[in-house]
Amino acid sequence: MKRLFPAPLLSVALLLLWLLLNLSFSAGQVLLGVLFGVLAPLLMAPLRPSHPHIRRPLTVLRLLGRVGIDLVTSNLQVGWQVWSLDQRAPRSAFVKVPLDLRDPAGLATLSIVCTVIPGTVWSELALDRSLLLIHVFDLDDEARFIAHFKATYERPLMEIFQ
């Protein structure tokens, strides 16, 4: 059964999405949706990463809380910086952050976190995964930013995935 449906929830979601986008529940659309829901996960199964092993679930909750807080505060800071025209111009910069995190799932999560937080953009990852280039909207102190980034995001992800 796992061979036919490598991702059963994805198959159901694709079927429902197909029907929703077509605004039709005719037999032909249901059949096309079922075909799409079965074939797409089968064809994409080799592209799916291995299942990550989460080692510390409580650290996941702490990290989610921290990202939520940073999301709100960074939104307010960037919004204020953009809307206050009489203030100083932002000091945008590219920052090279040395990485200790090597797990693919951890790096993917770090990229999502980095991109979700306003004011930071994941720009490039070195081929050996040892260095990350991040664009920062307003940078006061590079060393302080790197220390904060590693302590706040990288270290918890290392606890979770490595």
GROMACS .gro file of C-alpha atoms in nm:
model
  162
    1MET     CA    1   0.000   0.000   0.000
    2LYS     CA    2   0.290   0.234   0.078
    3ARG     CA    3   0.420   0.184  -0.278
    4LEU     CA    4   0.092   0.302  -0.432
    5PHE     CA    5   0.041   0.585  -0.183
    6PRO     CA    6   0.381   0.708  -0.059
    7ALA     CA    7   0.214   1.016   0.089
    8PRO     CA    8  -0.157   0.945   0.149
    9LEU     CA    9  -0.233   1.284   0.307
   10LEU     CA   10  -0.071   1.458   0.012
   11SER     CA   11  -0.280   1.247  -0.228
   12VAL     CA   12  -0.602   1.346  -0.052
   13ALA     CA   13  -0.495   1.711  -0.038
   14LEU     CA   14  -0.416   1.711  -0.411
   15LEU     CA   15  -0.753   1.556  -0.492
   16LEU     CA   16  -0.936   1.816  -0.284
   17LEU     CA   17  -0.730   2.099  -0.430
   18TRP     CA   18  -0.803   1.974  -0.784
   19LEU     CA   19  -1.176   1.968  -0.716
   20LEU     CA   20  -1.168   2.308  -0.547
   21LEU     CA   21  -0.976   2.473  -0.830
   22ASN     CA   22  -1.207   2.327  -1.095
   23LEU     CA   23  -1.524   2.409  -0.899
   24SER     CA   24  -1.673   2.086  -1.024
   25PHE     CA   25  -1.752   1.754  -0.863
   26SER     CA   26  -1.837   1.573  -1.187
   27ALA     CA   27  -1.721   1.216  -1.234
   28GLY     CA   28  -1.457   1.323  -1.486
   29GLN     CA   29  -1.308   1.584  -1.253
   30VAL     CA   30  -1.308   1.341  -0.961
   31LEU     CA   31  -1.131   1.083  -1.179
   32LEU     CA   32  -0.872   1.338  -1.294
   33GLY     CA   33  -0.824   1.449  -0.932
   34VAL     CA   34  -0.771   1.090  -0.818
   35LEU     CA   35  -0.519   1.033  -1.098
   36PHE     CA   36  -0.338   1.353  -1.007
   37GLY     CA   37  -0.348   1.267  -0.636
   38VAL     CA   38  -0.201   0.921  -0.699
   39LEU     CA   39   0.049   0.993  -0.977
   40ALA     CA   40   0.202   1.318  -0.850
   41PRO     CA   41   0.329   1.170  -0.519
   42LEU     CA   42   0.448   0.856  -0.699
   43LEU     CA   43   0.650   1.055  -0.952
   44MET     CA   44   0.788   1.289  -0.686
   45ALA     CA   45   0.868   1.022  -0.425
   46PRO     CA   46   1.238   1.007  -0.519
   47LEU     CA   47   1.263   1.382  -0.456
   48ARG     CA   48   1.131   1.360  -0.102
   49PRO     CA   49   1.394   1.385   0.170
   50SER     CA   50   1.434   1.119   0.432
   51HIS     CA   51   1.221   1.157   0.740
   52PRO     CA   52   1.403   1.368   1.000
   53HIS     CA   53   1.431   1.245   1.353
   54ILE     CA   54   1.330   1.512   1.602
   55ARG     CA   55   1.536   1.458   1.913
   56ARG     CA   56   1.396   1.723   2.148
   57PRO     CA   57   1.027   1.811   2.101
   58LEU     CA   58   1.026   2.070   2.380
   59THR     CA   59   1.305   2.257   2.204
   60VAL     CA   60   1.078   2.270   1.897
   61LEU     CA   61   0.811   2.445   2.102
   62ARG     CA   62   1.063   2.692   2.248
   63LEU     CA   63   1.200   2.764   1.900
   64LEU     CA   64   0.848   2.819   1.760
   65GLY     CA   65   0.775   3.062   2.043
   66ARG     CA   66   1.100   3.246   1.984
   67VAL     CA   67   1.037   3.269   1.608
   68GLY     CA   68   0.686   3.400   1.678
   69ILE     CA   69   0.819   3.671   1.909
   70ASP     CA   70   1.094   3.765   1.663
   71LEU     CA   71   0.841   3.771   1.380
   72VAL     CA   72   0.624   4.028   1.557
   73THR     CA   73   0.908   4.246   1.685
   74SER     CA   74   1.094   4.240   1.354
   75ASN     CA   75   0.774   4.329   1.168
   76LEU     CA   76   0.729   4.630   1.394
   77GLN     CA   77   1.094   4.736   1.363
   78VAL     CA   78   1.110   4.704   0.983
   79GLY     CA   79   0.769   4.866   0.943
   80TRP     CA   80   0.872   5.159   1.161
   81GLN     CA   81   1.202   5.191   0.972
   82VAL     CA   82   1.023   5.196   0.636
   83TRP     CA   83   0.748   5.438   0.737
   84SER     CA   84   0.959   5.687   0.934
   85LEU     CA   85   1.110   5.884   0.650
   86ASP     CA   86   1.278   6.141   0.874
   87GLN     CA   87   1.498   5.879   1.046
   88ARG     CA   88   1.836   5.755   0.930
   89ALA     CA   89   1.863   5.528   0.629
   90PRO     CA   90   1.889   5.155   0.706
   91ARG     CA   91   2.238   5.006   0.704
   92SER     CA   92   2.180   4.703   0.485
   93ALA     CA   93   2.459   4.450   0.463
   94PHE     CA   94   2.544   4.095   0.369
   95VAL     CA   95   2.665   3.891   0.665
   96LYS     CA   96   2.865   3.567   0.644
   97VAL     CA   97   2.755   3.336   0.923
   98PRO     CA   98   2.973   3.031   0.992
   99LEU     CA   99   2.753   2.725   1.041
  100ASP     CA  100   2.792   2.423   1.265
  101LEU     CA  101   2.452   2.281   1.160
  102ARG     CA  102   2.489   2.015   0.888
  103ASP     CA  103   2.160   1.822   0.893
  104PRO     CA  104   1.959   1.884   0.571
  105ALA     CA  105   1.627   1.909   0.757
  106GLY     CA  106   1.781   2.151   1.006
  107LEU     CA  107   1.924   2.365   0.726
  108ALA     CA  108   1.588   2.367   0.548
  109THR     CA  109   1.419   2.476   0.870
  110LEU     CA  110   1.683   2.744   0.923
  111SER     CA  111   1.622   2.876   0.573
  112ILE     CA  112   1.249   2.900   0.640
  113VAL     CA  113   1.303   3.077   0.971
  114CYS     CA  114   1.553   3.317   0.820
  115THR     CA  115   1.323   3.405   0.532
  116VAL     CA  116   1.010   3.439   0.747
  117ILE     CA  117   1.168   3.693   0.982
  118PRO     CA  118   1.137   4.040   0.821
  119GLY     CA  119   1.469   4.211   0.771
  120THR     CA  120   1.668   3.896   0.693
  121VAL     CA  121   1.696   3.699   0.370
  122TRP     CA  122   1.879   3.370   0.320
  123SER     CA  123   2.101   3.452   0.021
  124GLU     CA  124   2.348   3.170  -0.028
  125LEU     CA  125   2.477   2.854   0.135
  126ALA     CA  126   2.833   2.738   0.070
  127LEU     CA  127   2.865   2.406  -0.111
  128ASP     CA  128   3.024   2.246   0.195
  129ARG     CA  129   2.744   2.391   0.415
  130SER     CA  130   2.992   2.568   0.638
  131LEU     CA  131   2.900   2.928   0.560
  132LEU     CA  132   2.570   3.108   0.515
  133LEU     CA  133   2.528   3.445   0.346
  134ILE     CA  134   2.238   3.647   0.487
  135HIS     CA  135   2.118   3.988   0.377
  136VAL     CA  136   2.020   4.201   0.677
  137PHE     CA  137   1.796   4.505   0.631
  138ASP     CA  138   1.942   4.713   0.914
  139LEU     CA  139   2.267   4.596   1.073
  140ASP     CA  140   2.415   4.765   1.378
  141ASP     CA  141   2.688   4.521   1.479
  142GLU     CA  142   2.787   4.224   1.263
  143ALA     CA  143   2.948   4.021   1.543
  144ARG     CA  144   2.646   4.069   1.768
  145PHE     CA  145   2.409   3.969   1.487
  146ILE     CA  146   2.608   3.650   1.417
  147ALA     CA  147   2.617   3.556   1.786
  148HIS     CA  148   2.242   3.621   1.820
  149PHE     CA  149   2.160   3.422   1.503
  150LYS     CA  150   2.367   3.122   1.609
  151ALA     CA  151   2.237   3.120   1.968
  152THR     CA  152   1.873   3.187   1.884
  153TYR     CA  153   1.821   2.974   1.574
  154GLU     CA  154   2.115   2.748   1.491
  155ARG     CA  155   2.181   2.603   1.838
  156PRO     CA  156   1.819   2.494   1.898
  157LEU     CA  157   1.804   2.339   1.550
  158MET     CA  158   2.120   2.146   1.626
  159GLU     CA  159   1.958   2.016   1.945
  160ILE     CA  160   1.648   1.915   1.748
  161PHE     CA  161   1.806   1.751   1.442
  162GLN     CA  162   2.163   1.645   1.526
   0.00000   0.00000   0.00000
